[in-house]
Amino acid sequence: MCGIVGYVGKTDATDFLLQGLYRLEYRGYDSAGISLMRDDGLLERRRSVGRISNLESLVRSSPVQSRIGIGHTRWATHGGATVANAHPHYGGHSEHGGLSDLALVHNGVIENYQELKHELLMEGYSFQSETDTEVISHLLHQAICKNRLSGTFEEGSPVSHADALRQVLVRLRGTYGVVVMFHGKPDFLLAAKCGSPLVIGVGQGEQFIASDPAPLYGRTDKVITLVDHQIAIITSRTIQVIQRDTGTVQPSIQVLSQGEDSHSCDGHAHYMHKEIYQQPEAIRNALRGRLDRDNATAKLGGLNLTASQMRNIERLVLTGCGTSWHSALIGEYMIEQIARMPVEVEYASELRYRNPPVDKQTLVFGITQSGETADTLAALREMQRKGHPSLAICNNIGSSIAREADGGIYLHAGPEIGVASTKAFTSQVVVLGLLALYFGRMRHLSFEAGLGWIDALEGLADQVEIALETENQIKELAWELKDATNVLYLGRNYLFPAALEGALKLKEISYIHAEGYPAAEMKHGPIALVDEHTPSVFLISKGLVYDKIMSNLQEVKARGGPVIAVTDSMDSQLEKLADRVILVPSVAEPLQPIVSIVPLQLLAYHIALLRGCDVDKPRNLAKSVTVE
Ligand code: AGP
C-alpha cells in the first residue's frame, strides 16, 4: 500500500507534503517523492529511496517555492525500491516537447498495465520506470494530445483535463487512487479513486489531499471521502466531484474527530510500544455502551439486521488476514462454545476464490483493523454478491470496508500506526466476545451465564494492565532470545491462535523465524526441530487442557529444548521444568489470549529493538495491504 498527499492553496506546499508523508510513512516506505511547480510553470521532482527523512534532506537542499504539489510514499508492487520507480511519475512525450507535461502519484495496482504499456511503446512513448503507474501518466498525456487534435480539449479548462483523465481511467483494470498536476496549471489538481482510498481536506483558501485523514490533523477537520469512480477537480477555493457515470455530484463533508493526536508517541519510544500500553483503554472503549446487564447481553447497534433476522442465522463465516485472521480463530472458539453456533474461519485471500458452498442462513464478518485490506474487501464483496449479509469488525471509521459492508461493529481502538498490530488484535477479540454473548443470549445462554460473561469482559482491562507489568522480565528474556534463529510458539485450545499471533509478532518486527503451532501437534513432526538452540514459548492456562500441555512441554524439555512458559498459574512442576516463567493474570478461558498475548507483544518489541530493527516500520511491510 502507498501513501498519497496533495496540496493547492495560499501557502507553500512543501511543508504539508513532507509532514503528510511522514504521517503516511506507515503505509509504505520503500521510496518517496514530491512534485512542485516553479514560477515559470515547469514541474520539478524530488525523489529518494528509503525513509521520508531522506526525501526531506533532498527537498531542503534544493527547495522549490510552490503553492501546489503532490507527494507519495511507496510500498513497491511493480519494480524495486529505486529512485526511478519512486513517484511522482511524469507523463509526456519528447516529440510533443513534453519534458514533464504532468506529474502523477498512484496507490493501487493496474492489472492490465502491460498491454497498455505495449500500446504506448508502439506510439513512441519511452518509460523511465518499471512501474504500472507510469502507464497512467503517459496514457493521460496521450488522451490530452488526442483531445487537442480533435478540438475537444480546452487548454485552460480543468474540466477538459478531468475528461481526459476519465477517458484513461475507464481503460484501467485494477485499483487506483491518483492525484495529478499539470505543467503550467498552478490552479488545480485532479484526484480520482477506485479501490484505493482518497480524502480531501477542505481548508480556507487551500485544500489538502491524502490517502487517509492522518495528514489532515491540525490543518482542517472537514473532509470529503471520494468513493469509487469519482474524479475531483480541486482548486484552492472549490472542489468539484464528478461521478463517472452520472456527472457532477454534491459531495458530503464529514467532520473529523480531532481527539488526541494519534501521530505522536506520547512519550513512548515507538508507536508500537504506545499502542501495546493503550490496550486497557482500547478494551474499555470496545466495551463502552455495549454491555446490557438488564438483559445479560450485548448491545450492538450497527449490525443493521433485525433480531428475528439474527435469530435465523445458523452459521457464521469469519474472514480476515494476518493478525485479524488470528483473532477470528479465537472468535470461532468463543462463539461455538458460548453461542453453540458453527463458525468457519477463512483466510480472505482464500475465501474470495475458493467458492465454498454456503447456506442461506450464513452471516459473514470481515475482520480488519485498517478496513482497506484488498483481500478482505474482495472476500466481502464476493459473499455479498452471493446474497449473504456481510458485516465488518473494523477499526478505521470511513474505510472502504466499513462503507461497503452491510453493517458492523467498530473497535474504537483509535488509530493504530505501528505496522505490527497489537491493540487492534485484543480489541477484535473483545468485540468477538460481545458477539458470542449476543448470539448466545439469543439461543441457549442463561441469564446468569450471560452476567458471568459480562463480568469477565468488564474485568479484562485491569488484568491487561497487570500483564503489562511483566515488561522488565521480558526485557531480560529478550536478551536471552535475541540471537535465536528459530522460535516455536505453542498453545492449545484458546491459546493456540494466541501462539500463532505471538509468532507473527516476532517474525514481522525482529525478522527471526518463528512458528506458532498446536502444542499437541509437535509430536507429529515439528518436534524434530527441537534442540538446545530452538526455544519454545508455551502458552499455558489452568484450564481444560492444562495436564495435556504440560505433557507437551515435557516432550520438548526431554529433547533439550529451552522452554519459556507464559502461564496464568504457577506450580512446582512448571517451576522445575520451565527455564523461564512469565506469570500473567488468570481470566475466563476464552479471554485468556488477550492477557497472555501482552508479554509476547512486548517480547517481540524488545527483541526487535536489541536487533536494531525498525519496530514501527519493519522492512518489506506496510500497515495495510491494499494490493492482492
Ligand atoms: C499484523 O501485525 C500485520 N501487520 C498484518 O498481518 C495485518 O494484521 C493484516 O495485514 C490484516 O490487516 P487488517 O487487519 O488491517 O485487515
Short mmCIF file of N, CA, C and O in Angstrom, two decimals, residues 412-454:
data_model
loop_
_atom_site.label_atom_id
_atom_site.label_comp_id
_atom_site.label_asym_id
_atom_site.label_seq_id
_atom_site.Cartn_x
_atom_site.Cartn_y
_atom_site.Cartn_z
N HIS A 412 -13.23 1.01 17.94
CA HIS A 412 -12.98 2.22 18.75
C HIS A 412 -11.64 2.14 19.47
O HIS A 412 -11.50 2.61 20.60
N ALA A 413 -10.65 1.53 18.82
CA ALA A 413 -9.33 1.39 19.45
C ALA A 413 -8.46 2.63 19.20
O ALA A 413 -7.36 2.73 19.75
N GLY A 414 -8.93 3.52 18.33
CA GLY A 414 -8.09 4.66 17.95
C GLY A 414 -7.08 4.25 16.89
O GLY A 414 -6.84 3.05 16.71
N PRO A 415 -6.53 5.22 16.17
CA PRO A 415 -5.61 4.88 15.08
C PRO A 415 -4.46 3.99 15.57
O PRO A 415 -3.89 4.22 16.64
N GLU A 416 -4.19 2.94 14.80
CA GLU A 416 -3.05 2.05 15.11
C GLU A 416 -2.01 2.30 14.04
O GLU A 416 -2.20 1.96 12.88
N ILE A 417 -0.89 2.90 14.43
CA ILE A 417 0.12 3.33 13.47
C ILE A 417 1.21 2.28 13.29
O ILE A 417 1.65 2.01 12.18
N GLY A 418 1.63 1.66 14.39
CA GLY A 418 2.66 0.64 14.28
C GLY A 418 2.22 -0.45 13.32
O GLY A 418 1.06 -0.90 13.40
N VAL A 419 3.12 -0.86 12.43
CA VAL A 419 2.73 -1.87 11.44
C VAL A 419 2.31 -3.16 12.13
O VAL A 419 1.37 -3.83 11.71
N ALA A 420 2.96 -3.52 13.21
CA ALA A 420 2.58 -4.74 13.92
C ALA A 420 1.34 -4.44 14.75
O ALA A 420 1.34 -3.59 15.62
N SER A 421 0.28 -5.17 14.46
CA SER A 421 -0.99 -4.90 15.12
C SER A 421 -0.98 -5.43 16.56
O SER A 421 -0.58 -6.56 16.81
N THR A 422 -1.41 -4.60 17.48
CA THR A 422 -1.43 -5.02 18.90
C THR A 422 -2.81 -4.72 19.50
O THR A 422 -3.61 -5.61 19.72
N LYS A 423 -3.10 -3.40 19.71
CA LYS A 423 -4.38 -3.07 20.37
C LYS A 423 -5.57 -3.46 19.48
O LYS A 423 -6.65 -3.76 19.99
N ALA A 424 -5.38 -3.46 18.19
CA ALA A 424 -6.49 -3.87 17.31
C ALA A 424 -6.79 -5.34 17.51
O ALA A 424 -7.96 -5.76 17.54
N PHE A 425 -5.75 -6.15 17.68
CA PHE A 425 -5.95 -7.59 17.89
C PHE A 425 -6.76 -7.83 19.16
O PHE A 425 -7.79 -8.51 19.13
N THR A 426 -6.33 -7.27 20.26
CA THR A 426 -7.05 -7.55 21.52
C THR A 426 -8.45 -6.95 21.47
O THR A 426 -9.40 -7.55 21.99
N SER A 427 -8.61 -5.81 20.82
CA SER A 427 -9.95 -5.23 20.70
C SER A 427 -10.85 -6.08 19.81
O SER A 427 -12.05 -6.24 20.08
N GLN A 428 -10.28 -6.66 18.77
CA GLN A 428 -11.07 -7.55 17.91
C GLN A 428 -11.59 -8.74 18.72
O GLN A 428 -12.75 -9.14 18.60
N VAL A 429 -10.72 -9.30 19.57
CA VAL A 429 -11.14 -10.46 20.36
C VAL A 429 -12.24 -10.05 21.34
O VAL A 429 -13.22 -10.77 21.53
N VAL A 430 -12.13 -8.85 21.90
CA VAL A 430 -13.18 -8.36 22.82
C VAL A 430 -14.51 -8.23 22.06
O VAL A 430 -15.56 -8.69 22.53
N VAL A 431 -14.46 -7.66 20.88
CA VAL A 431 -15.69 -7.49 20.09
C VAL A 431 -16.27 -8.85 19.72
O VAL A 431 -17.49 -9.06 19.77
N LEU A 432 -15.44 -9.78 19.41
CA LEU A 432 -15.93 -11.15 19.12
C LEU A 432 -16.55 -11.77 20.37
O LEU A 432 -17.53 -12.52 20.30
N GLY A 433 -16.01 -11.41 21.53
CA GLY A 433 -16.62 -11.86 22.78
C GLY A 433 -18.00 -11.28 22.96
O GLY A 433 -18.94 -11.95 23.42
N LEU A 434 -18.17 -10.01 22.58
CA LEU A 434 -19.50 -9.39 22.63
C LEU A 434 -20.46 -10.10 21.68
O LEU A 434 -21.62 -10.35 22.00
N LEU A 435 -19.95 -10.45 20.52
CA LEU A 435 -20.78 -11.14 19.53
C LEU A 435 -21.20 -12.51 20.05
O LEU A 435 -22.35 -12.92 19.89
N ALA A 436 -20.28 -13.19 20.72
CA ALA A 436 -20.59 -14.51 21.30
C ALA A 436 -21.69 -14.37 22.34
O ALA A 436 -22.65 -15.15 22.37
N LEU A 437 -21.60 -13.33 23.15
CA LEU A 437 -22.63 -13.07 24.16
C LEU A 437 -23.96 -12.77 23.49
O LEU A 437 -25.00 -13.32 23.85
N TYR A 438 -23.92 -11.92 22.47
CA TYR A 438 -25.14 -11.50 21.76
C TYR A 438 -25.86 -12.72 21.18
O TYR A 438 -27.05 -12.94 21.43
N PHE A 439 -25.13 -13.53 20.44
CA PHE A 439 -25.76 -14.72 19.84
C PHE A 439 -26.12 -15.74 20.91
O PHE A 439 -27.14 -16.42 20.84
N GLY A 440 -25.25 -15.87 21.92
CA GLY A 440 -25.53 -16.85 22.98
C GLY A 440 -26.83 -16.57 23.67
O GLY A 440 -27.65 -17.47 23.89
N ARG A 441 -27.08 -15.26 23.97
CA ARG A 441 -28.30 -14.92 24.68
C ARG A 441 -29.52 -14.95 23.77
O ARG A 441 -30.65 -14.87 24.23
N MET A 442 -29.29 -15.09 22.47
CA MET A 442 -30.43 -15.34 21.58
C MET A 442 -30.75 -16.82 21.53
O MET A 442 -31.78 -17.23 21.00
N ARG A 443 -29.85 -17.62 22.07
CA ARG A 443 -30.03 -19.07 21.98
C ARG A 443 -30.06 -19.67 23.36
O ARG A 443 -30.99 -19.46 24.09
N HIS A 444 -29.05 -20.33 23.75
CA HIS A 444 -29.15 -21.19 24.93
C HIS A 444 -28.51 -20.59 26.18
O HIS A 444 -28.61 -21.15 27.25
N LEU A 445 -27.79 -19.49 26.06
CA LEU A 445 -27.05 -18.96 27.20
C LEU A 445 -28.02 -18.40 28.23
O LEU A 445 -28.87 -17.56 27.90
N SER A 446 -27.90 -18.84 29.47
CA SER A 446 -28.82 -18.39 30.53
C SER A 446 -28.50 -16.95 30.93
O SER A 446 -27.41 -16.44 30.68
N PHE A 447 -29.48 -16.35 31.60
CA PHE A 447 -29.28 -15.00 32.11
C PHE A 447 -28.06 -14.96 33.03
O PHE A 447 -27.18 -14.11 32.90
N GLU A 448 -27.98 -15.93 33.90
CA GLU A 448 -26.87 -15.97 34.87
C GLU A 448 -25.53 -16.14 34.17
O GLU A 448 -24.56 -15.46 34.45
N ALA A 449 -25.50 -17.03 33.16
CA ALA A 449 -24.24 -17.23 32.43
C ALA A 449 -23.87 -15.97 31.66
O ALA A 449 -22.70 -15.59 31.57
N GLY A 450 -24.90 -15.30 31.15
CA GLY A 450 -24.65 -14.05 30.44
C GLY A 450 -24.03 -13.00 31.34
O GLY A 450 -23.07 -12.32 30.98
N LEU A 451 -24.56 -12.90 32.57
CA LEU A 451 -23.99 -11.95 33.53
C LEU A 451 -22.54 -12.31 33.85
O LEU A 451 -21.67 -11.45 33.97
N GLY A 452 -22.28 -13.60 33.96
CA GLY A 452 -20.92 -14.04 34.26
C GLY A 452 -19.97 -13.62 33.16
O GLY A 452 -18.84 -13.17 33.41
N TRP A 453 -20.42 -13.72 31.91
CA TRP A 453 -19.58 -13.34 30.78
C TRP A 453 -19.36 -11.82 30.76
O TRP A 453 -18.25 -11.33 30.51
N ILE A 454 -20.40 -11.08 31.12
CA ILE A 454 -20.27 -9.61 31.22
C ILE A 454 -19.24 -9.26 32.29
O ILE A 454 -18.36 -8.42 32.09
#
